[in-house]
């Protein structure tokens, strides 16, 4: 059930209307920061944003994005100001890493800073940890949306989790190839029977038809996934999504106020809305989602506690991977923020640009939407043995309990540390990824090593204790003939040793 406390500590970084930067953690605030006013820096970042938005930026290596991340860092934390803000931010992050505690970093922008809010902050790079904020294993990066009312946790529902896909492909707009994404989500639902209920997709419907579906009280979705076209209407200063017209297959551009009414008028409040602009979707000069004045903040104000939005058009193959990983993590009981962060990390292996595309907008505290699967029951130690011959308890083949007290037994083995810990596994994979990044290899070699690490080694570590992970890595080191992969395995082994 929803609560009024955060699952883990929060660090809020706010850009005020006058460009002042403030940082806040419980019990401490600093306000001496100031956005860098270097016009060349801003123009460069705006160019990066436009190239990303138009699909003109081709980057195959994660290291190539570091420049963009460092420029964003310089804009937010310029060397000439914000000594106290930077000290608070990075002291907090360092303490969080030392305590092995996940930290939620919230970025907030005053409405007067809409242009800054439209920059791709999900590529913000932290040199101290040599990682992007959006993929760092110790962080959850969100965009904070200020709303009226009390902050609540995203909330938790008992399974099954009902999911509704809405696909809109008006005839007068470019085609949106949603089939691969739908298949990916269907495959995920089929692999999680009893926990995920995937309703029949709504395809090419008008406003009233979508609203009628949401009014079905017995089948209102916990999750809603929209695939289609979007744009930002500069004249109206509103984001818009394309549904179908009432008596036509052409586009009905639904502005953010009307889209909000889909939920308020139907009484349907999904825990999460996923807005996805796929390959071929319409994007105007300014991004639909990354702008502060776009859809996401309005939707959050309607009572939808979290909105995941793709800030740039994304290839369907990567959208499918992100979606599948995201829902897989939710079904494990992970929080929305953890699921987004895990999806970003996963797709980083395949396409570095895609890792910064998902944006998470929230007002409430991050939390799980569905409870974690219950652990399988352990067999009772005093269960009467089954008689292979089928005899009852009086059969001579069945051992009777002794009247004598049981003989002393050896002390139970010490519990294995961090049994089945996904956080420990992710930390080891993160250490391996950093090692690969430091090796100055060609793009194909980086891709090959990342694939071997995440797919082969990662699957072997799944569900194991930290001690078992260490043993697996040690054996793989001994057996591995590729010297570069062996170096990665040794780095992961050293990371496991540090975590013990």
Coordinates of C-alpha atoms in Angstrom, one line a residue, residues 54-329:
X54 CA 16.6 14.6 -35.1
X55 CA 18.4 11.2 -35.0
X56 CA 21.6 12.8 -36.5
X57 CA 24.0 11.9 -33.8
X58 CA 25.6 8.5 -34.4
X59 CA 27.5 7.3 -31.3
X60 CA 28.7 3.7 -31.0
X61 CA 30.9 3.9 -27.9
X62 CA 29.9 4.8 -24.4
X63 CA 33.1 6.8 -24.0
X64 CA 32.0 9.1 -26.8
X65 CA 29.1 10.3 -24.7
X66 CA 31.3 11.3 -21.9
X67 CA 32.0 14.7 -23.5
X68 CA 28.2 15.5 -23.5
X69 CA 27.9 14.3 -19.9
X70 CA 30.9 16.5 -18.8
X71 CA 29.4 19.6 -20.6
X72 CA 26.1 19.0 -18.8
X73 CA 28.1 18.7 -15.5
X74 CA 29.9 22.0 -16.2
X75 CA 26.6 23.8 -16.9
X76 CA 25.0 22.6 -13.6
X77 CA 28.2 22.8 -11.5
X78 CA 30.5 25.4 -13.0
X79 CA 33.9 25.8 -11.4
X80 CA 33.3 29.5 -10.6
X81 CA 30.3 29.1 -8.3
X82 CA 28.4 26.7 -6.0
X83 CA 31.1 25.6 -3.7
X84 CA 28.7 24.7 -0.9
X85 CA 26.2 23.1 -3.3
X86 CA 28.9 20.9 -4.9
X87 CA 30.3 20.0 -1.5
X88 CA 26.9 18.8 -0.3
X89 CA 26.0 16.9 -3.5
X90 CA 29.2 15.0 -3.8
X91 CA 29.7 14.4 0.0
X92 CA 26.2 12.9 0.0
X93 CA 26.9 10.7 -3.0
X94 CA 30.2 9.6 -1.5
X95 CA 28.6 8.7 1.8
X96 CA 25.9 6.8 0.0
X97 CA 28.4 4.7 -1.9
X98 CA 30.4 4.0 1.2
X99 CA 27.3 2.9 3.1
X100 CA 26.2 0.8 0.0
X101 CA 22.9 2.7 0.1
X102 CA 21.0 3.6 -3.0
X103 CA 20.4 7.3 -3.5
X104 CA 17.6 8.9 -5.4
X105 CA 18.8 12.0 -7.3
X106 CA 16.0 14.4 -8.2
X107 CA 16.4 17.1 -10.8
X108 CA 13.9 19.9 -10.6
X109 CA 13.5 22.9 -12.9
X110 CA 11.5 26.1 -12.4
X111 CA 9.1 26.7 -15.2
X112 CA 11.1 29.8 -16.2
X113 CA 14.0 27.4 -17.1
X114 CA 12.1 25.3 -19.7
X115 CA 15.0 25.5 -22.1
X116 CA 17.3 24.0 -19.5
X117 CA 14.8 21.3 -18.6
X118 CA 14.7 20.3 -22.3
X119 CA 18.4 19.3 -22.2
X120 CA 19.2 15.6 -22.1
X121 CA 20.2 15.5 -18.4
X122 CA 20.0 11.7 -18.4
X123 CA 23.6 11.8 -19.9
X124 CA 24.9 13.8 -16.9
X125 CA 28.3 12.4 -16.1
X126 CA 29.9 11.9 -12.7
X127 CA 33.7 11.9 -13.0
X128 CA 34.2 10.8 -9.4
X129 CA 32.5 7.4 -10.1
X130 CA 33.3 7.4 -13.9
X131 CA 29.7 6.8 -14.7
X132 CA 26.6 8.5 -16.0
X133 CA 24.0 9.4 -13.3
X134 CA 21.3 7.6 -15.3
X135 CA 23.1 4.2 -15.3
X136 CA 25.0 4.3 -12.0
X137 CA 24.2 1.2 -10.0
X138 CA 24.1 3.3 -6.7
X139 CA 21.7 5.9 -8.0
X140 CA 18.2 6.4 -9.3
X141 CA 17.9 9.5 -11.5
X142 CA 14.4 11.2 -11.7
X143 CA 12.9 14.5 -12.8
X144 CA 11.0 15.9 -9.9
X145 CA 7.6 17.4 -10.7
X146 CA 6.2 19.8 -8.1
X147 CA 2.4 19.2 -7.4
X148 CA -0.1 20.2 -4.7
X149 CA -0.9 17.7 -2.0
X150 CA 1.0 15.3 0.2
X151 CA 3.8 13.3 -1.3
X152 CA 3.1 9.5 -1.3
X153 CA 5.0 6.5 -2.3
X154 CA 4.3 5.2 -5.8
X155 CA 2.5 2.3 -4.1
X156 CA 2.3 -1.4 -4.3
X157 CA -0.4 -3.7 -5.7
X158 CA -0.7 -7.4 -5.2
X159 CA -0.4 -9.5 -8.4
X160 CA -1.6 -9.7 -11.0
X161 CA -0.4 -6.5 -12.5
X162 CA -2.8 -5.4 -15.3
X163 CA -1.1 -3.7 -18.3
X164 CA -2.8 -1.9 -21.2
X165 CA -1.0 -1.1 -24.5
X166 CA -2.4 1.8 -26.6
X167 CA -1.0 2.2 -30.2
X168 CA -2.0 5.1 -32.3
X169 CA -1.1 5.2 -36.0
X170 CA -3.1 7.9 -37.8
X171 CA -3.2 7.5 -41.6
X172 CA -2.0 11.1 -42.3
X173 CA 1.2 10.6 -40.2
X174 CA 4.3 8.5 -40.7
X175 CA 4.0 4.8 -39.9
X176 CA 5.0 3.7 -36.4
X177 CA 6.2 0.1 -36.3
X178 CA 5.0 -1.0 -32.9
X179 CA 4.8 -4.7 -33.6
X180 CA 8.2 -5.6 -32.2
X181 CA 7.6 -3.7 -29.0
X182 CA 4.2 -5.4 -28.5
X183 CA 5.7 -8.8 -29.1
X184 CA 8.4 -8.1 -26.6
X185 CA 5.9 -7.1 -23.9
X186 CA 3.7 -10.1 -24.8
X187 CA 6.7 -12.4 -24.4
X188 CA 7.4 -10.9 -21.0
X189 CA 3.8 -11.4 -19.9
X190 CA 3.8 -15.0 -21.1
X191 CA 7.0 -15.6 -19.1
X192 CA 5.3 -14.3 -15.9
X193 CA 1.9 -16.0 -15.7
X194 CA -0.2 -15.0 -12.7
X195 CA 1.8 -11.9 -12.1
X196 CA 1.2 -9.9 -15.4
X197 CA -2.2 -9.7 -17.1
X198 CA -1.8 -8.2 -20.6
X199 CA -5.0 -6.9 -22.0
X200 CA -5.8 -6.8 -25.7
X201 CA -4.0 -3.7 -27.1
X202 CA -6.1 -0.7 -28.1
X203 CA -5.0 0.1 -31.7
X204 CA -6.1 3.1 -33.6
X205 CA -8.8 4.4 -31.3
X206 CA -10.3 7.8 -30.8
X207 CA -10.5 9.8 -27.6
X208 CA -13.9 8.5 -26.5
X209 CA -13.0 4.9 -27.2
X210 CA -9.9 5.1 -25.1
X211 CA -11.8 6.9 -22.3
X212 CA -14.6 4.2 -22.4
X213 CA -11.9 1.5 -21.9
X214 CA -10.4 3.3 -18.9
X215 CA -13.9 3.6 -17.4
X216 CA -14.2 -0.2 -17.1
X217 CA -13.9 -0.4 -13.3
X218 CA -13.2 -4.2 -13.3
X219 CA -10.3 -3.9 -15.7
X220 CA -8.6 -0.6 -15.1
X221 CA -4.9 -0.9 -15.8
X222 CA -2.2 -0.5 -13.2
X223 CA 0.2 0.3 -16.1
X224 CA -0.5 2.0 -19.4
X225 CA 2.0 1.9 -22.3
X226 CA 1.4 4.4 -25.2
X227 CA 3.2 4.0 -28.5
X228 CA 2.7 6.6 -31.2
X229 CA 3.2 10.2 -32.3
X230 CA 3.8 13.3 -30.2
X231 CA 4.8 16.9 -30.6
X232 CA 5.2 20.1 -28.7
X233 CA 2.9 22.9 -29.8
X234 CA 4.9 26.1 -29.3
X235 CA 1.9 28.3 -30.0
X236 CA -0.3 26.7 -27.3
X237 CA 2.8 25.9 -25.1
X238 CA 1.5 22.4 -24.6
X239 CA 2.5 18.9 -25.4
X240 CA 0.2 16.8 -27.7
X241 CA -0.3 13.1 -28.6
X242 CA -2.1 11.9 -31.7
X243 CA -5.2 9.7 -31.3
X244 CA -7.7 9.2 -34.2
X245 CA -10.5 11.6 -35.1
X246 CA -14.0 10.6 -34.2
X247 CA -15.1 9.8 -37.8
X248 CA -11.8 9.5 -39.6
X249 CA -8.5 7.7 -39.5
X250 CA -6.6 11.0 -39.5
X251 CA -4.8 12.4 -36.4
X252 CA -6.7 14.1 -33.6
X253 CA -3.9 16.0 -31.7
X254 CA -4.9 15.7 -28.1
X255 CA -3.3 18.4 -25.9
X256 CA -2.1 17.7 -22.4
X257 CA -5.2 19.1 -20.8
X258 CA -7.5 16.8 -22.8
X259 CA -5.1 13.9 -22.3
X260 CA -5.2 14.5 -18.6
X261 CA -9.1 14.3 -18.7
X262 CA -8.8 10.7 -20.0
X263 CA -7.8 9.8 -16.5
X264 CA -9.7 12.3 -14.3
X265 CA -13.0 11.9 -16.1
X266 CA -12.8 8.1 -16.1
X267 CA -11.7 7.7 -12.5
X268 CA -8.7 5.7 -13.7
X269 CA -5.4 6.4 -12.0
X270 CA -2.7 4.0 -13.2
X271 CA 0.4 3.8 -11.0
X272 CA 2.5 4.3 -14.1
X273 CA 2.2 5.7 -17.6
X274 CA 4.9 4.8 -20.2
X275 CA 5.0 7.2 -23.2
X276 CA 7.0 5.9 -26.0
X277 CA 8.0 7.6 -29.3
X278 CA 9.2 4.9 -31.5
X279 CA 11.2 4.9 -34.8
X280 CA 9.1 6.9 -37.3
X281 CA 7.2 8.9 -34.7
X282 CA 6.7 12.6 -35.2
X283 CA 9.0 15.0 -33.3
X284 CA 8.9 18.7 -33.9
X285 CA 11.6 21.3 -33.3
X286 CA 11.3 21.1 -29.5
X287 CA 11.1 17.7 -27.8
X288 CA 7.7 16.5 -26.7
X289 CA 8.7 15.1 -23.4
X290 CA 12.0 16.6 -22.3
X291 CA 10.5 20.2 -22.2
X292 CA 9.2 21.2 -18.7
X293 CA 6.0 22.5 -20.4
X294 CA 5.3 19.1 -22.0
X295 CA 2.9 16.3 -21.1
X296 CA 4.6 14.6 -18.2
X297 CA 4.1 17.2 -15.5
X298 CA 0.5 17.6 -16.4
X299 CA -0.1 13.9 -16.3
X300 CA 1.6 13.6 -12.9
X301 CA -0.7 16.3 -11.6
X302 CA -3.7 14.1 -12.6
X303 CA -2.7 11.6 -9.9
X304 CA -0.6 9.3 -12.0
X305 CA 2.4 9.0 -9.7
X306 CA 5.1 8.2 -12.2
X307 CA 5.6 8.8 -15.9
X308 CA 8.3 7.2 -18.0
X309 CA 8.8 9.0 -21.2
X310 CA 11.1 8.6 -24.2
X311 CA 12.7 12.0 -24.7
X312 CA 13.9 11.0 -28.2
X313 CA 12.6 8.7 -31.0
X314 CA 14.1 5.3 -30.5
X315 CA 14.6 2.3 -32.7
X316 CA 12.1 -0.5 -32.0
X317 CA 14.7 -3.1 -31.2
X318 CA 16.0 -0.9 -28.4
X319 CA 12.5 0.1 -27.3
X320 CA 11.6 -3.5 -26.9
X321 CA 14.7 -4.3 -24.9
X322 CA 14.0 -1.3 -22.6
X323 CA 10.4 -2.2 -22.1
X324 CA 11.1 -5.9 -21.4
X325 CA 13.8 -5.2 -18.9
X326 CA 11.7 -2.5 -17.2
X327 CA 8.6 -4.7 -16.7
X328 CA 10.8 -7.6 -15.7
X329 CA 12.3 -5.6 -12.9

